[in-house]
XYZ file of C-alpha atoms in Angstrom:
623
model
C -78.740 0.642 -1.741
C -79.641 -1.243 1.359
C -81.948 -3.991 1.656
C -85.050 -3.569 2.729
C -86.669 -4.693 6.378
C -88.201 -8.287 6.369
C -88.771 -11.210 8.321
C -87.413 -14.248 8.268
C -87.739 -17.755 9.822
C -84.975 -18.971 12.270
C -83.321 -22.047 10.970
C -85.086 -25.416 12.568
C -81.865 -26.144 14.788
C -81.537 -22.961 15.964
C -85.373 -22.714 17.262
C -85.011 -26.144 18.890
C -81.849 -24.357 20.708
C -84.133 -21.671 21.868
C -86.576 -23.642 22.627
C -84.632 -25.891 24.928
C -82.358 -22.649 26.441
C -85.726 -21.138 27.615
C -87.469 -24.355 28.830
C -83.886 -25.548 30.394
C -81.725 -23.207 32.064
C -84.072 -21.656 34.659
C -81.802 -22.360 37.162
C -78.838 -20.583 35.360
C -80.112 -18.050 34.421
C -77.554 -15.048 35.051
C -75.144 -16.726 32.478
C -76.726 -14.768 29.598
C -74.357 -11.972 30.946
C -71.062 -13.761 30.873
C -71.903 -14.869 27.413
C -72.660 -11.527 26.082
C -69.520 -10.415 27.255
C -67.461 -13.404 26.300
C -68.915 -12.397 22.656
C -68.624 -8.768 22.761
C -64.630 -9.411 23.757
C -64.411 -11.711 20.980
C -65.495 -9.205 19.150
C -62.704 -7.187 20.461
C -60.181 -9.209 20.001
C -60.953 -9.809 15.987
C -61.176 -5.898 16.141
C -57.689 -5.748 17.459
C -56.285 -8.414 15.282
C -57.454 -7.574 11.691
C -56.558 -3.278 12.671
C -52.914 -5.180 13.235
C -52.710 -5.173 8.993
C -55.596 -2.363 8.711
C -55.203 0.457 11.414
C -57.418 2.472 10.120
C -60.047 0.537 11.370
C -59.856 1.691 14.675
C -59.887 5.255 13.605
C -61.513 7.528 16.287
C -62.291 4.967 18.838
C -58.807 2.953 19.378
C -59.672 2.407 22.580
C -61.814 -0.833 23.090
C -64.000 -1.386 25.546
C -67.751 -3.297 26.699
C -70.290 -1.342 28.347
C -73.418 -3.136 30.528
C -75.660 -0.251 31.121
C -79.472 -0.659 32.146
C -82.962 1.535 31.672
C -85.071 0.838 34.827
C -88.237 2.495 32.710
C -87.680 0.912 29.464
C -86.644 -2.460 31.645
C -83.627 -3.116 29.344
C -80.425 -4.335 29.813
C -77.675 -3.531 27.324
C -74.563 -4.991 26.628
C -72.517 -2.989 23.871
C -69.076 -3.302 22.508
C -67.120 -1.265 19.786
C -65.433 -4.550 18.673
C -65.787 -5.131 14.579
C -69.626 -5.543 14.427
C -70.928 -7.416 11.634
C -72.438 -6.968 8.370
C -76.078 -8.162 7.438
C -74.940 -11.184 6.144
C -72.988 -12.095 9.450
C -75.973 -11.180 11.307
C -77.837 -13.975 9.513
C -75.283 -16.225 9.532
C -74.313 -15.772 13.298
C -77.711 -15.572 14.549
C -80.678 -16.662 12.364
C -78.978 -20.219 10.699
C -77.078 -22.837 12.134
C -73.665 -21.389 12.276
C -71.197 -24.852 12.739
C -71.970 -28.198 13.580
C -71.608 -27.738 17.336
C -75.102 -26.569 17.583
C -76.016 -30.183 16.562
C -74.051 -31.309 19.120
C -75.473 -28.850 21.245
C -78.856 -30.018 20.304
C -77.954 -33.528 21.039
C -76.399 -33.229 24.392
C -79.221 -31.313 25.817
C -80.903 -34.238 25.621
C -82.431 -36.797 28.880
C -80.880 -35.553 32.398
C -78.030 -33.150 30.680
C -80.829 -30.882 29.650
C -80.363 -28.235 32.357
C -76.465 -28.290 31.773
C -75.760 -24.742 31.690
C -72.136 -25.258 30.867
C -73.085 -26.325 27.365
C -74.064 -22.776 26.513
C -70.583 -21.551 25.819
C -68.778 -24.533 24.355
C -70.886 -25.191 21.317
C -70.892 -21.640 20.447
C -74.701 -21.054 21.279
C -74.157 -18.892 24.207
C -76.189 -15.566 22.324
C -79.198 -17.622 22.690
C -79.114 -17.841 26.389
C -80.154 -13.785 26.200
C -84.029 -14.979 25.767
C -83.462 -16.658 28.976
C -84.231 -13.617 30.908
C -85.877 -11.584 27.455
C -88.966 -11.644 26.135
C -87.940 -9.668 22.770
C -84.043 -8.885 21.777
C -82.688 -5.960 19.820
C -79.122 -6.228 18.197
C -77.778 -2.832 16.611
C -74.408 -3.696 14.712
C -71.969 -2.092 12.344
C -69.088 -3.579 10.729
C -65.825 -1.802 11.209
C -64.978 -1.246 7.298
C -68.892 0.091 6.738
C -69.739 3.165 6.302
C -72.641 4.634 9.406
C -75.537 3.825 6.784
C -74.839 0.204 6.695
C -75.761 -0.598 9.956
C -77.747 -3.433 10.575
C -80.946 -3.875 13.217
C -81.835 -7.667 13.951
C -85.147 -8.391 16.608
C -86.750 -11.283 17.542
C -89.136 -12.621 20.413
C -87.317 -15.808 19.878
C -90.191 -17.651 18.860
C -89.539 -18.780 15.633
C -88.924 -15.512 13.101
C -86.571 -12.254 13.475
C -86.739 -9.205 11.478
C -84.006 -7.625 9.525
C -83.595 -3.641 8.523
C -80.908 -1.673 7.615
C -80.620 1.500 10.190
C -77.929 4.512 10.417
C -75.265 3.760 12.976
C -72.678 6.496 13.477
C -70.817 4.534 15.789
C -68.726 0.857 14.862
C -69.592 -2.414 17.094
C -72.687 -4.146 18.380
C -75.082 -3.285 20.925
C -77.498 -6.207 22.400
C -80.802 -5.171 24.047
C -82.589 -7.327 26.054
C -86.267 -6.538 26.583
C -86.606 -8.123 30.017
C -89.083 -10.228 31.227
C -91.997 -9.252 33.790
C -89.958 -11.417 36.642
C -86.658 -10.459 35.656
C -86.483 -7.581 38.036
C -83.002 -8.426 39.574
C -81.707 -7.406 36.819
C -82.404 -4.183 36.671
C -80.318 -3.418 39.422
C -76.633 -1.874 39.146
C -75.686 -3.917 42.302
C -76.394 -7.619 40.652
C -75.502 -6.565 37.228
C -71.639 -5.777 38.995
C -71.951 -8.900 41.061
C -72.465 -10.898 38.223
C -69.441 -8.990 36.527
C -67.015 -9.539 39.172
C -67.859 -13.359 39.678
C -68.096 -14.526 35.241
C -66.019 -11.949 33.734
C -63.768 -9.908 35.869
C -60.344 -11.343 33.623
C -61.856 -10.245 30.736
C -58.922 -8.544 28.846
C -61.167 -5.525 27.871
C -62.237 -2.901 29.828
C -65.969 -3.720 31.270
C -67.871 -0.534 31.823
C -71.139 0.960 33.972
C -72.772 3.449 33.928
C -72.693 5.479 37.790
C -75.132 5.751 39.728
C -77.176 8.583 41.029
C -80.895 8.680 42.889
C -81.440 4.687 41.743
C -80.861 5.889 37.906
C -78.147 5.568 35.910
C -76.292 8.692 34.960
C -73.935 8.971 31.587
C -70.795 8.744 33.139
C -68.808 5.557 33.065
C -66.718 3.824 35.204
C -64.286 0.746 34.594
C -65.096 -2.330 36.878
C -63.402 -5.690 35.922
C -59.647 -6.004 36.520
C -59.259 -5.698 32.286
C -55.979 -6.961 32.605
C -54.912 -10.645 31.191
C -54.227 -12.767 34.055
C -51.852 -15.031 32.764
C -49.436 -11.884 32.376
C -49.478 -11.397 36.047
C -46.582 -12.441 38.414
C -47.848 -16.193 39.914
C -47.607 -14.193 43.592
C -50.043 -11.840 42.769
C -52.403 -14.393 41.467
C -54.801 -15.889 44.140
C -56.510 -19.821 43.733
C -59.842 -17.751 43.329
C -58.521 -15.622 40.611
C -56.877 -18.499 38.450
C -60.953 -20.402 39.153
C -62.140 -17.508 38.024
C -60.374 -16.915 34.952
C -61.130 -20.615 34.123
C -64.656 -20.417 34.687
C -64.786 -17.619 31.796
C -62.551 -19.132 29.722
C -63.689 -22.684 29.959
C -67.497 -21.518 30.032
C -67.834 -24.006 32.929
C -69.540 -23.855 36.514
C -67.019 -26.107 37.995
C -63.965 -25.476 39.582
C -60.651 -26.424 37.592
C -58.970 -29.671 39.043
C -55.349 -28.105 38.599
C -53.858 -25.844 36.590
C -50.209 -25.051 35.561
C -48.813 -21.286 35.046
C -45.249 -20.474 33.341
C -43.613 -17.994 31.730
C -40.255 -19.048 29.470
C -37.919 -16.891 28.687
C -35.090 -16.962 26.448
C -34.874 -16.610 22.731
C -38.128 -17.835 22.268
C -40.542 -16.084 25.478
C -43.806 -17.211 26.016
C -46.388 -17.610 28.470
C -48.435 -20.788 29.239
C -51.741 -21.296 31.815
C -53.502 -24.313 31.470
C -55.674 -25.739 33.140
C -57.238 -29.802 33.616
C -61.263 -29.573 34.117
C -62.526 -31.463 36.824
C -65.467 -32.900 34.378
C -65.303 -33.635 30.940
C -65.682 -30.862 28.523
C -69.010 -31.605 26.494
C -66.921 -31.275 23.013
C -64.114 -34.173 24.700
C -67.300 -36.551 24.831
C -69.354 -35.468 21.607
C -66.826 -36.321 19.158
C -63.844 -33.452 19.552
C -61.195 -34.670 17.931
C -62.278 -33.460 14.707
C -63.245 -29.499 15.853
C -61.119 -29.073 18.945
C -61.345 -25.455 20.858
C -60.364 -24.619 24.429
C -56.842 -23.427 24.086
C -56.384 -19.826 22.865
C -53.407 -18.300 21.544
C -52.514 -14.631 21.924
C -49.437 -12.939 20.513
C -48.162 -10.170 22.483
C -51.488 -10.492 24.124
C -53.173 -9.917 20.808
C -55.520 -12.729 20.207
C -55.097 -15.088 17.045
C -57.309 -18.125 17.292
C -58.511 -20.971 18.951
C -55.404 -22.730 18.029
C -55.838 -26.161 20.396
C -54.884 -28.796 17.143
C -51.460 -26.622 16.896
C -50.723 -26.104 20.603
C -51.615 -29.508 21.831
C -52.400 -33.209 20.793
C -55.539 -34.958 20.519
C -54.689 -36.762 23.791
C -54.893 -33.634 25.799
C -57.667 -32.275 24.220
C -59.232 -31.818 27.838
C -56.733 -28.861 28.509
C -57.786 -25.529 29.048
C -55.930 -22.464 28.552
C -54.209 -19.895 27.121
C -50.625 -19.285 25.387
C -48.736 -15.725 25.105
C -46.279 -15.879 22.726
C -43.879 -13.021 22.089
C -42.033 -13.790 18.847
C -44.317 -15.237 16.400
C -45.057 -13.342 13.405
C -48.367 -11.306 13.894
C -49.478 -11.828 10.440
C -49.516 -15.368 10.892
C -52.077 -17.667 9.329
C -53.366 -20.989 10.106
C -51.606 -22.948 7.697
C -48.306 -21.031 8.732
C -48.867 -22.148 12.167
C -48.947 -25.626 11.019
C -45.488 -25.709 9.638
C -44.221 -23.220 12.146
C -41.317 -24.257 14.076
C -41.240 -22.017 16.859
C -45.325 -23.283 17.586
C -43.950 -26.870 17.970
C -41.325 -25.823 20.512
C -44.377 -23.992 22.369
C -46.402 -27.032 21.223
C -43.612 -29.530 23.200
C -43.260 -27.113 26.712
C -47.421 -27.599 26.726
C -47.050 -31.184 26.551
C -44.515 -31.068 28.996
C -46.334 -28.677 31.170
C -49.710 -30.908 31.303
C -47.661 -34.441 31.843
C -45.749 -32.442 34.789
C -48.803 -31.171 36.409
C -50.521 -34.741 36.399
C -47.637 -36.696 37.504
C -47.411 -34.035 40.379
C -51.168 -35.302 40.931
C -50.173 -38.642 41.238
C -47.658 -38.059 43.297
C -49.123 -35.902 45.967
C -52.591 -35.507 45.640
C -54.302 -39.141 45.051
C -57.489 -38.118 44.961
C -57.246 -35.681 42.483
C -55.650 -37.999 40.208
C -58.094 -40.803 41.049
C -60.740 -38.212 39.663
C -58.637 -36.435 36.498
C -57.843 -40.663 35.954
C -61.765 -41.236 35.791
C -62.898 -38.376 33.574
C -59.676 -38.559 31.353
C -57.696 -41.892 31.162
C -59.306 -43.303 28.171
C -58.257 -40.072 26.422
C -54.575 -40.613 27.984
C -54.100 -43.723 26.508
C -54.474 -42.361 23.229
C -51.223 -41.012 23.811
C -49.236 -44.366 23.902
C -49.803 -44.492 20.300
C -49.985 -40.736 19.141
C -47.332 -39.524 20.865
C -43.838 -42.005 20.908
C -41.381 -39.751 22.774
C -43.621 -39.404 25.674
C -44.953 -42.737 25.579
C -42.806 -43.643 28.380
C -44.094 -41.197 31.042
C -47.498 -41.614 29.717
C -47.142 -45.366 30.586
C -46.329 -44.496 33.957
C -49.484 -42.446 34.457
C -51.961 -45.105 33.267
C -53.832 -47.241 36.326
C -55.513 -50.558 35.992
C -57.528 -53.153 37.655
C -55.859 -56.521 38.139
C -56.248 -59.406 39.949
C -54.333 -58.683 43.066
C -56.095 -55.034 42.776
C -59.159 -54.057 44.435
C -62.210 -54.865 42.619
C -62.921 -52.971 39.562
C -60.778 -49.795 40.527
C -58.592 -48.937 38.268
C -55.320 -47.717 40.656
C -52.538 -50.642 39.761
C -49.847 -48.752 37.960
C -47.280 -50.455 35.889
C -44.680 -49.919 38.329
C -46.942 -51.448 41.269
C -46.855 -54.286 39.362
C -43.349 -54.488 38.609
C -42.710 -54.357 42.657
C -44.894 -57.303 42.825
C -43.220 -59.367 40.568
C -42.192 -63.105 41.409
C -38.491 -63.792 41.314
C -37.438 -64.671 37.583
C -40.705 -63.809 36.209
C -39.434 -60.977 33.157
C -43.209 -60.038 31.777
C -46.314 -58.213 32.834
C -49.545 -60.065 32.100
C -52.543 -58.839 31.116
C -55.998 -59.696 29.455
C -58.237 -57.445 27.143
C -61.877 -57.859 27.679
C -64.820 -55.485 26.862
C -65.953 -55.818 30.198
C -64.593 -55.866 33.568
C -66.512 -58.906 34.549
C -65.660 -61.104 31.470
C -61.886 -59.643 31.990
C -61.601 -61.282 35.530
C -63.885 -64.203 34.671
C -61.271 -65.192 31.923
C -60.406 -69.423 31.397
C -57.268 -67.646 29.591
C -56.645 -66.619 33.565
C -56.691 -70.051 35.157
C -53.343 -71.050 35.030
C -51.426 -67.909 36.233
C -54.227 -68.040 39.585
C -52.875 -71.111 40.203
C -49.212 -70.055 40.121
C -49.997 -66.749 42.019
C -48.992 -64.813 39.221
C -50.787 -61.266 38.653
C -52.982 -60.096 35.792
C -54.058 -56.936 34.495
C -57.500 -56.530 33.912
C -57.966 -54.017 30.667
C -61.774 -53.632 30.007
C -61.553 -50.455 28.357
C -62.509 -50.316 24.304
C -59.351 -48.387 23.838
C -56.821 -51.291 25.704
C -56.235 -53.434 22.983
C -55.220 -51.033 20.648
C -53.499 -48.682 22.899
C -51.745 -51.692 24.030
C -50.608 -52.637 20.084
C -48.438 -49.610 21.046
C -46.869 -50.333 24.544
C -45.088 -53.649 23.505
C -42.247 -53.004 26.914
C -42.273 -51.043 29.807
C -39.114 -50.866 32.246
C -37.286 -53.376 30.208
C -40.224 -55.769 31.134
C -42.272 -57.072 28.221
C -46.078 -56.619 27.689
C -47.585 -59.924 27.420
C -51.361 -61.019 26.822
C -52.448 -64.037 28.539
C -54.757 -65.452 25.567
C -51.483 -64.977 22.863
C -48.831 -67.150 22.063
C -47.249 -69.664 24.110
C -46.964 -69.114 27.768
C -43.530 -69.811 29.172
C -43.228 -73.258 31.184
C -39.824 -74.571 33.400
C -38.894 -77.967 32.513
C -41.487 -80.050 34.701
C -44.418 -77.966 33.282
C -43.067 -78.635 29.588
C -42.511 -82.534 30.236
C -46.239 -82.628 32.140
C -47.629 -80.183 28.717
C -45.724 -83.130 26.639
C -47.514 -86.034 28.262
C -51.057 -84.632 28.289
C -50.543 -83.943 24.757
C -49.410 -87.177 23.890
C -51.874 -88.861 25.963
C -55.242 -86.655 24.119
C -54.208 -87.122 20.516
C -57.039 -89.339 19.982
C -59.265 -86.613 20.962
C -57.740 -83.732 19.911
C -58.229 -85.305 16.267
C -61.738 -86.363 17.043
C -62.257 -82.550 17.700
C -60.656 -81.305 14.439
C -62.976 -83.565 12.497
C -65.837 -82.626 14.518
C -65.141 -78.810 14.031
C -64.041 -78.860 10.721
C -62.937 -75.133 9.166
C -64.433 -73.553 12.207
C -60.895 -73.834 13.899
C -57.219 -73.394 12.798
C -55.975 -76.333 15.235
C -57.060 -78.313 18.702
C -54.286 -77.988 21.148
C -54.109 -79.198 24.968
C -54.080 -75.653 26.966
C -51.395 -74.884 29.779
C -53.754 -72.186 30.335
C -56.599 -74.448 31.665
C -57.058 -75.602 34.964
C -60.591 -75.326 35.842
C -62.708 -74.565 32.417
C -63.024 -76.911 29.674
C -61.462 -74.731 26.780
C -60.738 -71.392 25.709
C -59.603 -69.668 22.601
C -55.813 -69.031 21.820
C -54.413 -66.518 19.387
C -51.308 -65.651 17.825
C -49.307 -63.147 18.913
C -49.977 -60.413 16.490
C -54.339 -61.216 15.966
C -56.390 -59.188 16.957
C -58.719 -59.801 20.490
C -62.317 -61.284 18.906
C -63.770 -58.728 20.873
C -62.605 -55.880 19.417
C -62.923 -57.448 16.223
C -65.996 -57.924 17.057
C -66.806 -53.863 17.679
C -65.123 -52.831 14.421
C -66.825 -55.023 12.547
C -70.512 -53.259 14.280
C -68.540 -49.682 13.146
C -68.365 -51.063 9.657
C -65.077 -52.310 9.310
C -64.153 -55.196 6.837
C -62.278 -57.229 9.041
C -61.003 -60.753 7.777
C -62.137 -63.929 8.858
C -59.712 -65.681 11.074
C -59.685 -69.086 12.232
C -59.475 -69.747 16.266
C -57.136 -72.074 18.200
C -59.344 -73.900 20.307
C -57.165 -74.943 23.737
C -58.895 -77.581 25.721
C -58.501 -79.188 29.593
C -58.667 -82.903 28.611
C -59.008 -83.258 32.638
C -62.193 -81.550 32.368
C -65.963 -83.605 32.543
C -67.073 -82.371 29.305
C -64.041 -83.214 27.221
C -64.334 -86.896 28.992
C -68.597 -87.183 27.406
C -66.599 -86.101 24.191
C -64.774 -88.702 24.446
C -66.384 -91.227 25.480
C -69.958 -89.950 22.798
C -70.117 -93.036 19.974
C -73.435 -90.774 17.946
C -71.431 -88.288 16.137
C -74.452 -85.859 15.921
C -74.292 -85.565 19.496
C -70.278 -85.621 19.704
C -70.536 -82.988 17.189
C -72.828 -80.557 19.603
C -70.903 -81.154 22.211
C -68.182 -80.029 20.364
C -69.546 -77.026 18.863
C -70.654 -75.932 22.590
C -67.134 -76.187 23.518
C -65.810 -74.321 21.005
C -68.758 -71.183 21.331
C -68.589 -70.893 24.849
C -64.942 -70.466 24.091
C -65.842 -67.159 21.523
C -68.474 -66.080 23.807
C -65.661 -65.893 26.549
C -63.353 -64.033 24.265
C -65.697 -61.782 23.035
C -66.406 -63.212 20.149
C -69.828 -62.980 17.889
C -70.826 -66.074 17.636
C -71.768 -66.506 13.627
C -75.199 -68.538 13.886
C -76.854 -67.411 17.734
C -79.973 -69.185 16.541
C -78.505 -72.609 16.008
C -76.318 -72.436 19.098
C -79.678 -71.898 21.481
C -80.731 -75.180 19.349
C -77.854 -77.399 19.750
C -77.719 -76.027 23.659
C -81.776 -77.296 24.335
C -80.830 -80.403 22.346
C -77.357 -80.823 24.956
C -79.728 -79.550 27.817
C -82.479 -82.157 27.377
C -80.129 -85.163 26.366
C -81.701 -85.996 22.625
């Protein structure tokens, strides 16, 4: 017996999306169509897919297809497909509750200036919504493909807060959305726009897109086919313009923006597939809300026969910005996620993607700079998660990654490792570098002083993801990594014999200092780092940088208390009024100071802030 009509409240996330996707998108306004359509293929596509193990779910209408028909009188616009429909509990769960956690996300990034971003529409899943854009009331008429015609299901709303459920008699499988137009929304009432908008969002849909002719201004009941309804990654590469690969990215990447590059192959063998993927020129909204946990953007299609958003099994978390889709010919088509997961054909597929995308951007470096100077801003962080996740590439990975240093210019990140390696001094066999969470405390480093002096360049690394990706990337060319704050730093015979004498000469003060400091430090050592500042902190070769210590510790982390080297410049004035201080209280805040402005250059929290503005006004005004 079927349910009974009633109304219901929307779920409080999804009114704040409608709220926001009416307030918002104004100037966007004609993307209500494309998503439509991108559902009503979906729809499609499952449709195809589950009549692969159940054909007689196609019975009577195997041929699927999306019509866009309009009522000039009734001001309606239709969009209908005869895909799998839904059931009324799909219904609710699709439309009237908060269907996945990227409508939070949604919610959240629609926040501040990003709140007209019509792009965000399609990747968190929300795109339906975008229909009350241009409607003032929306009908949905849907039957499941397994139900019998008295199980269909109607579904309206004004959008303002409630819908209203009620079982109706559909003879026909699929969904139909109605939108009720607005008064202003006249444009779209007209065949002409309705096309244009067609040709320009979703003319690579894989389905046939149909309209009704035309005849005296009014639509007659004859149909007519208008988007290309091919897939365009199937096509030879010659018959593919750059405006058709755009606009197949702009549908499938629900994005306004042009693709930065994209890469299109076809393998053949005993395993035949088909690759296109494409790098954004932005970042994707789910790359910067969190999307390594619920990844989408790269569809896979079996004999053109779509099976999921597959992007964990077809690429790795370091090219989660990739776009695109992958044909294979030879996988089993009753294949389930967890057989993907083990399947060794997908990892072969999964290795010529990876290949594909680290071709394509070393092409970038090579002979377009500018593109690569913008993929390298939107997407190197995310690249450098690669020199730990991914060990056989790490090599060519390396090579891609730029850097600021101190013979670079500024805070541009555009030194590569090989620059640096054709800069190298005679005899010197490491690359030097720094970690810092900023760019400024990176190049304003005492740890730097000494390698100035001798001419000898630095990398700058200011990202939070340098010192661990770095962990990772212990050699490059034969040439080892080395930071300039860890371990000893290499010095020739007359640097070792000077190192010696200076040591020698301070022991008196360097044990003045360990009593002074107390636990606070591991050891007092004279610095062949120094030249300028009066100390700085020295680690081991395996601790971690206080800074990031510092930012896992604000994420949560139990990290263990470690005790500092403190290097000092005997040389310098400050070390000389330690000296040369007979009141201990005052020795002993002089001490301190040196030792905290030490942590504070390293990144360090410093464990008492309070007392160390005290003991600096006490140092300040001489008491």
């Amino acid at each position: 017996m079927n349910a009974p009509a009633e109304t219901r409240k929307f779920e409080a996330e999804v009114a704040q999306v409608l709220h926001l996707v009416t307030h918002s998108l104004y100037s966007h306004k004609e993307i209500f169509l494309r998503e439509l359509i991108s559902n009503a293929s979906d729809a499609c596509d499952k449709l195809r897919f589950e009549s692969i193990a159940k054909p007689e779910l196609m019975a009577g209408d195997s041929e699927l297809h999306i019509d866009v028909s309009w009522d000039p009188d009734a001001r309606t616009v239709t969009v209908r497909d005869n895909g799998i429909g839904m059931n009324r509990d799909e219904i609710v769960a699709n439309i009237g509750t908060i269907a996945s956690s990227g409508t939070r996300r949604f919610l959240e990034a629609m926040s501040g200036e990003q709140k007209a971003d019509a792009r965000l529409i399609g990747q968190f899943g929300v795109g339906f919504y975008s229909a009350f854009v241009v409607a003032d009331k929306v009908t949905v008429l849907s039957r499941r493909a397994d139900a019998p015609a008295a199980e269909g299901v109607k579904w309206e709303s004004d959008g303002k807060g409630e819908y209203t459920l009620e079982p109706v008699e559909l003879a026909e499988r699929g969904t139909s959305v109605i939108l009720h137009l607005k008064a202003d929304e006249d444009e779209f009432l007209s065949r002409w726009q309705l096309r244009a908008l067609i040709t320009r969002y979703s003319d690579h849909v894989a389905f046939p897109i149909r309209m009704p002719t035309e005849k005296d201004g009014k639509p007659t009941d004859e149909f007519e086919t208008i988007n290309a309804a091919s897939a365009l990654w199937t096509k030879p590469k010659s018959e593919i313009s750059d405006a058709d690969y755009q606009s197949f990215y702009k549908s499938l990447g629900h994005d306004f923006n042009d693709a930065l590059a994209w890469t299109h192959n076809r393998v053949e063998g005993s395993q035949s597939f088909t690759t296109l993927l494409y790098i954004p020129s932005q970042p994707p909204f789910d790359l910067m809300m969190g999307g390594r946990d619920e990844r989408k953007g790269m569809k896979l299609y079996i004999k053109r026969v779509f099976i999921m958003d597959a992007a964990e099994e077809l690429l790795p978390n370091y090219l989660r910005f990739v776009r695109g889709v992958v044909d294979a010919d030879d996988l089993p088509l009753n294949v389930s996620r967890e057989i993907l997961q083990h399947n060794r054909q997908l990892e072969r597929i999964k290795a010529a993607c990876v290949k594909r995308v680290l071709d394509l951007i070393e092409k970038l470096a090579k002979d377009e700079p500018e593109k690569f100077a913008t993929f390298y801003k939107a997407f190197g962080n995310t690249l450098k998660e690669g020199i730990s996740e991914d060990a056989n590439n790490r090599e060519r990975i390396a090579k891609l990654l730029r850097f600021a240093s101190t013979k670079g210019e500024g805070t541009a990140q555009n030194v590569s490792l090989d620059d640096y390696i054709g800069r190298m001094a005679v005899g010197q066999d490491a690359i030097w570098y720094v970690t810092a969470d900023s760019y400024a405390a990176a190049a304003g480093s005492p740890q730097l002083e000494a390698f100035k002096a001798k001419d000898i360049e630095v990398l700058l690394m200011s990202d939070r993801i340098d010192e661990w990706m770095i962990g990772s990337l212990s050699e490059y060319e034969g040439k080892k990594l080395r930071n300039v704050a860890k371990g000893e730093l290499p010095l020739d015979e007359a640097d070792k014999k000077k190192q010696e004498e200076a040591t020698k000469e301070a022991e008196p003060l360097l044990k003045k200092l360990k009593e002074l400091l107390g636990d606070r430090v591991g050891e007092v050592k004279v610095s062949a780092r120094l030249t300028d500042s009066p100390s700085c902190l020295a680690l081991s070769d395996y601790e971690m940088a206080p800074h990031l210590a510092r930012l896992l510790r604000e994420a949560g982390q139990d990290m263990p208390e470690s005790k500092p080297t403190l290097e000092i410049n005997p040389q310098h004035a400050l070390l000389k009024r330690v000296e040369a201080e007979t009141d201990e209280a005052k020795a002993k805040d002089l001490a301190t100071l040196l030792l905290e402005q030490a942590e504070i250059a390293a990144g360090a929290q410093l464990p008492d802030p309070s007392a160390f503005v005290q003991r600096m006004n006490r140092v300040l005004l001489g008491l």
